[in-house]
Coordinates of C-alpha atoms in Angstrom, one line a residue:
M1 CA 0.0 0.0 0.0
N2 CA 1.4 3.4 -1.0
K3 CA 2.4 5.4 2.1
N4 CA 2.0 8.7 0.1
Y5 CA -1.7 8.1 -0.4
Y6 CA -4.1 9.9 2.0
A7 CA -7.9 10.2 2.4
I8 CA -9.9 13.0 3.9
I9 CA -13.5 12.2 4.8
M10 CA -15.8 15.2 5.1
A11 CA -18.3 14.6 7.9
G12 CA -19.5 18.0 9.2
G13 CA -23.0 18.2 7.6
I14 CA -26.3 18.0 9.5
G15 CA -28.4 16.1 6.9
S16 CA -31.5 18.2 7.5
R17 CA -33.4 16.6 4.5
F18 CA -33.5 13.3 6.5
W19 CA -35.2 14.9 9.5
P20 CA -36.5 13.6 11.9
I21 CA -34.1 10.6 11.8
S22 CA -31.1 12.9 11.1
R23 CA -30.8 15.5 13.9
T24 CA -28.3 18.3 14.5
S25 CA -27.0 16.3 17.5
Y26 CA -26.8 13.0 15.5
P27 CA -26.7 13.6 11.7
K28 CA -27.2 11.1 8.9
Q29 CA -23.5 10.1 8.4
F30 CA -23.6 8.5 11.9
L31 CA -26.7 6.5 11.1
D32 CA -27.3 3.1 9.5
I33 CA -29.9 4.8 7.3
L34 CA -30.0 1.8 4.8
G35 CA -30.2 -0.9 7.5
T36 CA -26.9 -2.5 6.5
G37 CA -25.5 -3.0 10.0
K38 CA -22.9 -0.2 9.5
T39 CA -23.3 3.6 9.5
L40 CA -22.5 5.6 6.4
I41 CA -19.2 7.0 7.8
Q42 CA -18.1 3.5 8.8
N43 CA -18.7 2.2 5.3
T44 CA -16.8 5.2 3.9
Y45 CA -13.9 4.6 6.2
D46 CA -13.8 0.8 5.4
R47 CA -13.6 1.7 1.7
F48 CA -10.6 3.9 2.2
L49 CA -8.8 1.3 4.3
K50 CA -8.3 -0.5 0.9
V51 CA -6.7 2.6 -0.7
C52 CA -4.3 3.9 1.9
P53 CA -2.8 3.1 5.4
K54 CA -5.2 3.6 8.2
E55 CA -2.9 6.2 9.8
N56 CA -3.3 8.3 6.5
I57 CA -7.1 8.6 6.8
Y58 CA -8.4 11.9 8.3
V59 CA -12.0 13.0 9.1
V60 CA -12.9 16.7 9.1
T61 CA -16.1 17.3 11.2
N62 CA -17.8 19.8 13.5
E63 CA -16.3 19.8 17.0
N64 CA -19.6 18.6 18.3
Y65 CA -19.3 15.4 16.4
A66 CA -15.7 14.5 17.4
G67 CA -17.0 12.0 20.1
L68 CA -19.3 10.3 17.5
V69 CA -16.4 9.9 15.1
K70 CA -14.2 8.5 17.8
T71 CA -16.9 6.1 18.9
Q72 CA -17.8 4.8 15.4
L73 CA -14.2 4.8 14.1
P74 CA -12.3 3.6 17.2
D75 CA -9.1 2.9 15.3
M76 CA -8.7 6.7 14.5
Q77 CA -6.2 8.7 16.6
N78 CA -7.3 12.1 18.0
S79 CA -4.8 13.7 15.6
Q80 CA -6.7 12.2 12.6
I81 CA -10.0 13.8 13.7
L82 CA -9.9 17.5 12.5
T83 CA -12.6 19.6 14.1
E84 CA -14.3 22.8 12.8
P85 CA -15.7 25.3 15.3
V86 CA -18.3 26.5 12.8
M87 CA -19.7 25.3 9.4
R88 CA -18.0 27.1 6.6
N89 CA -18.8 24.9 3.6
T90 CA -16.2 22.6 1.8
A91 CA -13.3 24.9 0.8
P92 CA -12.1 25.6 4.4
C93 CA -12.5 22.0 5.5
I94 CA -10.6 20.8 2.5
A95 CA -7.9 23.4 3.0
Y96 CA -7.5 22.4 6.6
G97 CA -7.0 18.7 5.8
C98 CA -4.8 19.2 2.8
F99 CA -2.5 21.8 4.4
K100 CA -2.0 19.6 7.4
I101 CA -1.2 16.6 5.3
E102 CA 1.1 18.7 3.0
S103 CA 3.0 19.9 6.1
M104 CA 3.7 16.3 7.1
N105 CA 4.3 14.9 3.6
P106 CA 4.8 17.2 0.6
D107 CA 4.7 14.2 -1.7
A108 CA 1.2 13.2 -0.6
A109 CA -1.6 12.4 -3.0
I110 CA -5.0 13.0 -1.5
V111 CA -8.6 11.8 -2.1
V112 CA -11.3 13.9 -0.6
A113 CA -14.9 12.5 -0.3
P114 CA -18.1 13.0 1.7
S115 CA -18.9 10.6 4.5
D116 CA -22.5 9.9 3.6
H117 CA -22.5 8.6 0.0
L118 CA -23.4 5.1 -1.2
I119 CA -21.0 3.1 -3.4
L120 CA -22.5 -0.2 -4.6
D121 CA -19.5 -1.4 -6.7
E122 CA -16.6 -1.1 -4.3
A123 CA -14.0 -2.7 -6.6
A124 CA -14.8 -0.2 -9.4
F125 CA -14.6 2.7 -6.9
I126 CA -11.2 1.6 -5.5
S127 CA -9.9 1.2 -9.0
A128 CA -11.0 4.7 -10.0
I129 CA -9.5 6.2 -6.9
E130 CA -6.2 4.4 -7.2
K131 CA -6.0 5.4 -10.9
S132 CA -6.7 9.0 -10.0
L133 CA -4.1 9.1 -7.2
K134 CA -1.5 7.8 -9.5
V135 CA -2.2 10.4 -12.2
A136 CA -2.4 13.2 -9.5
S137 CA 1.0 12.1 -8.2
E138 CA 2.5 12.4 -11.7
K139 CA 0.8 15.5 -13.1
E140 CA -0.1 18.9 -11.8
C141 CA -3.8 18.5 -12.0
L142 CA -7.0 18.6 -9.9
I143 CA -9.2 15.6 -10.5
T144 CA -12.9 15.1 -9.9
L145 CA -14.9 12.0 -10.3
G146 CA -17.9 12.3 -12.6
I147 CA -20.7 9.7 -12.7
K148 CA -22.1 8.6 -16.0
P149 CA -25.7 9.7 -15.7
S150 CA -28.5 7.2 -16.0
R151 CA -31.4 9.8 -16.1
P152 CA -31.9 13.6 -16.4
D153 CA -31.8 14.1 -12.7
T154 CA -32.3 17.7 -11.4
G155 CA -30.9 16.9 -8.0
Y156 CA -27.3 16.8 -9.1
G157 CA -24.7 19.2 -10.4
Y158 CA -23.2 18.4 -13.8
I159 CA -19.7 18.5 -15.3
Q160 CA -19.1 19.0 -19.0
F161 CA -15.9 17.6 -20.4
T162 CA -13.9 17.9 -23.6
D163 CA -12.0 15.4 -25.8
N164 CA -8.7 16.7 -24.4
A165 CA -7.5 13.9 -22.0
I166 CA -4.7 12.5 -19.9
N167 CA -4.1 8.8 -20.7
D168 CA -7.4 8.9 -22.8
E169 CA -9.3 8.6 -19.5
F170 CA -9.0 11.9 -17.6
H171 CA -10.9 14.5 -19.6
K172 CA -10.3 18.3 -19.3
V173 CA -13.3 19.9 -17.6
K174 CA -15.1 22.5 -19.7
T175 CA -17.9 23.7 -17.4
F176 CA -19.5 23.0 -14.0
T177 CA -23.3 23.5 -13.8
E178 CA -25.4 23.7 -10.6
K179 CA -28.6 21.6 -10.4
P180 CA -30.4 22.3 -13.7
N181 CA -34.1 22.3 -14.5
L182 CA -35.6 19.2 -16.2
E183 CA -35.4 20.5 -19.7
L184 CA -31.7 21.5 -19.3
A185 CA -30.9 18.1 -17.6
K186 CA -32.5 16.3 -20.7
T187 CA -30.3 18.4 -23.0
F188 CA -27.2 17.5 -20.9
I189 CA -28.0 13.7 -21.1
Q190 CA -28.6 13.9 -24.9
S191 CA -25.3 15.7 -25.6
G192 CA -23.2 12.8 -24.1
D193 CA -20.5 15.0 -22.7
F194 CA -22.0 15.7 -19.3
L195 CA -21.5 13.8 -16.0
W196 CA -23.0 14.0 -12.6
N197 CA -20.8 15.8 -10.1
A198 CA -20.1 13.3 -7.3
G199 CA -18.2 15.7 -5.1
I200 CA -15.2 13.4 -4.9
F201 CA -11.8 15.0 -5.5
V202 CA -8.2 13.7 -6.0
W203 CA -5.0 15.8 -6.2
S204 CA -1.5 16.0 -5.0
A205 CA -0.8 18.1 -1.9
K206 CA 1.4 20.4 -3.9
S207 CA -1.3 21.0 -6.6
I208 CA -4.1 21.8 -4.2
V209 CA -1.9 24.2 -2.1
K210 CA -0.8 26.0 -5.4
A211 CA -4.5 26.3 -6.3
F212 CA -5.3 27.9 -2.9
V213 CA -2.4 30.3 -3.3
R214 CA -3.7 31.4 -6.7
Y215 CA -7.5 31.3 -6.3
Q216 CA -8.1 31.7 -2.5
P217 CA -5.1 33.7 -1.3
E218 CA -6.8 34.8 2.0
M219 CA -7.7 31.2 2.9
N220 CA -4.2 30.1 1.8
E221 CA -2.7 32.5 4.3
I222 CA -4.9 31.3 7.1
F223 CA -3.9 27.6 6.7
A224 CA -0.3 28.2 5.6
E225 CA 0.3 30.3 8.8
A226 CA -0.9 27.2 10.8
R227 CA 2.0 25.0 9.4
S228 CA 4.0 25.7 12.6
V229 CA 1.2 24.3 14.8
Y230 CA 0.0 21.3 12.9
N231 CA 0.4 18.1 14.9
T232 CA 1.2 20.1 18.1
D233 CA -0.9 20.8 21.2
G234 CA -1.6 24.2 19.8
E235 CA -3.2 23.0 16.6
K236 CA -6.9 23.0 17.6
A237 CA -6.9 26.4 19.4
H238 CA -5.0 28.0 16.5
V239 CA -7.2 26.5 13.7
H240 CA -10.4 27.2 15.6
K241 CA -9.5 30.9 16.0
A242 CA -8.4 31.1 12.3
Y243 CA -11.6 29.4 11.1
Q244 CA -13.7 32.4 12.1
Q245 CA -12.0 34.4 9.4
C246 CA -12.7 31.9 6.6
T247 CA -15.1 32.7 3.8
N248 CA -18.2 30.4 3.6
I249 CA -17.5 28.9 0.2
S250 CA -17.6 25.5 -1.5
I251 CA -14.5 24.0 -3.2
D252 CA -16.4 24.0 -6.5
Y253 CA -16.9 27.8 -6.4
G254 CA -13.7 28.6 -4.7
I255 CA -11.2 26.5 -6.7
M256 CA -12.6 24.0 -9.2
E257 CA -14.6 26.4 -11.4
K258 CA -11.7 28.8 -11.6
A259 CA -8.7 26.5 -12.1
D260 CA -7.5 25.7 -15.6
N261 CA -6.0 22.3 -14.7
V262 CA -9.2 20.4 -13.7
Y263 CA -9.8 17.0 -15.1
V264 CA -12.7 14.5 -14.7
L265 CA -12.7 10.7 -14.7
P266 CA -16.0 9.4 -16.1
S267 CA -16.9 6.6 -13.6
E268 CA -19.5 3.9 -12.9
F269 CA -19.5 2.4 -9.4
G270 CA -23.2 2.4 -8.3
W271 CA -23.0 5.9 -6.7
S272 CA -25.7 7.8 -4.9
D273 CA -25.3 10.8 -2.7
L274 CA -28.2 9.7 -0.5
G275 CA -29.4 13.3 -0.4
T276 CA -33.1 12.7 0.0
W277 CA -35.7 10.2 1.1
A278 CA -36.4 9.6 -2.6
S279 CA -32.8 8.4 -3.0
I280 CA -33.3 6.0 -0.1
Y281 CA -36.6 4.8 -1.6
Q282 CA -34.9 4.2 -4.9
L283 CA -32.3 1.9 -3.4
A284 CA -34.3 0.1 -0.7
E285 CA -35.8 -3.3 -1.2
K286 CA -39.5 -3.0 -1.9
D287 CA -42.5 -5.3 -1.7
Y288 CA -44.7 -6.3 -4.7
V289 CA -46.7 -3.0 -4.5
G290 CA -43.6 -0.8 -4.1
N291 CA -43.5 -0.2 -0.4
A292 CA -40.0 0.2 1.1
V293 CA -40.1 -0.4 4.9
I294 CA -37.0 -0.1 7.1
P295 CA -37.2 -2.0 9.4
S296 CA -40.2 -4.1 8.5
E297 CA -40.8 -6.4 11.5
K298 CA -43.8 -4.6 13.0
V299 CA -45.3 -2.6 10.1
I300 CA -48.6 -3.8 8.6
M301 CA -49.9 -2.2 5.5
Y302 CA -53.4 -2.4 4.0
D303 CA -54.3 -1.0 0.6
S304 CA -51.0 1.1 0.5
S305 CA -48.4 1.3 -2.2
N306 CA -45.2 3.1 -3.1
C307 CA -44.5 4.3 0.4
M308 CA -41.2 4.9 2.1
V309 CA -41.6 3.9 5.8
N310 CA -38.8 4.2 8.4
V311 CA -40.0 3.7 12.0
P312 CA -38.5 2.3 15.2
A313 CA -38.0 -1.4 15.2
D314 CA -40.0 -1.9 18.4
K315 CA -43.1 0.1 17.3
L316 CA -46.2 -1.5 15.8
V317 CA -47.3 0.6 12.9
V318 CA -50.5 0.0 10.9
L319 CA -51.0 2.0 7.7
Q320 CA -54.1 1.9 5.5
G321 CA -55.0 3.7 2.3
L322 CA -51.6 5.5 1.9
H323 CA -50.1 5.8 -1.6
D324 CA -46.8 7.5 -2.5
F325 CA -46.1 8.8 1.0
I326 CA -43.1 9.1 3.3
V327 CA -43.7 8.0 6.9
V328 CA -40.8 8.5 9.3
E329 CA -40.7 8.4 13.1
S330 CA -37.7 9.1 15.3
N331 CA -36.8 11.0 18.4
N332 CA -40.4 11.6 19.5
T333 CA -41.3 13.1 16.2
L334 CA -43.6 11.7 13.4
L335 CA -43.3 13.0 9.8
I336 CA -45.9 12.1 7.2
C337 CA -45.7 13.7 3.8
P338 CA -46.3 12.9 0.1
R339 CA -43.2 11.6 -1.6
D340 CA -43.4 14.3 -4.3
Q341 CA -43.3 17.0 -1.7
E342 CA -40.2 15.9 0.2
Q343 CA -38.3 19.0 -0.9
N344 CA -40.4 20.8 1.7
V345 CA -38.7 19.0 4.6
K346 CA -36.0 21.7 5.0
Q347 CA -38.8 24.3 5.4
V348 CA -40.6 22.1 7.9
V349 CA -37.4 21.8 9.9
A350 CA -37.1 25.6 9.9
D351 CA -40.7 26.1 10.9
V352 CA -40.4 23.5 13.8
K353 CA -37.3 25.4 15.0
T354 CA -39.2 28.7 15.0
K355 CA -42.1 27.3 16.9
F356 CA -40.5 24.9 19.3
G357 CA -36.8 25.9 19.4
T358 CA -34.1 23.3 19.0
K359 CA -35.7 20.5 21.1
Y360 CA -36.9 18.6 18.0
I361 CA -34.1 19.6 15.7

């Protein structure tokens, strides 16, 4: 296993679209949301154990979740759990992890990935990551993984690529597009040169630091100044103080859309970002009338179809006459809503917070 290969797992989100199962105090990456016996972050960590040494895997998370990370990933040392005092989007969290790794090993090649994605074809995923790490080690480029789209999905960002390629596989990126409307998504699919943006990145430590120097000079200054305290007792206090100065910006806006050395590897490994209950429904096992029930031991359904049901294992639940609904119960909260209106869950969470405070959030 290559000692210069590193992984950064981003685990700071609150997963509000999965409320009430995902809570601010216990967000979705720490849940076994698919009923597999392992949480999403545990599955992500296990995948990267096949790519790099375990001491080279880092998790960046909110300081409130450090204990959860330690509990769920007991092999991780405290120095591998990098904490953020506030949420500042992906650019600062990636800068923190990459600058810290670069200060220890300037020859590092790094993969950065979210903690809460589903990968069905693990062998294909590992092959794509290893291939990308090798190219990133040899060339000064920033690599992102693009998923070959199976449908005109409006829930994903898209990456347009050109014929210009490294090794005939890594294509130069032409444009990034945020979530499009349906007509535009259909156009993208028909064109054949668009991929879904998986939010998985690979680069050398040197390349990403250069990119921060050029495109995010203020953020570069913050994390470059911290080089003297990385891996010392003063790291956390210094970084937490510096974090307050960071711009709230994504790595896509901050670096990837500006840089001229961005390449994409078209990939197929059974990927889903598990962003909504619809994505869980799509992946879950269903009965003959399309009901997905997790867990299913004590749920009885009459004249009901195409429902997504997630309730406590010890609760008896009887549903009658429900079609195309989401039924979720957790933490003394019950949510029932039509599947085609699940995008309103974020607003529901905001309204609950306004009315009842943070007790149910």
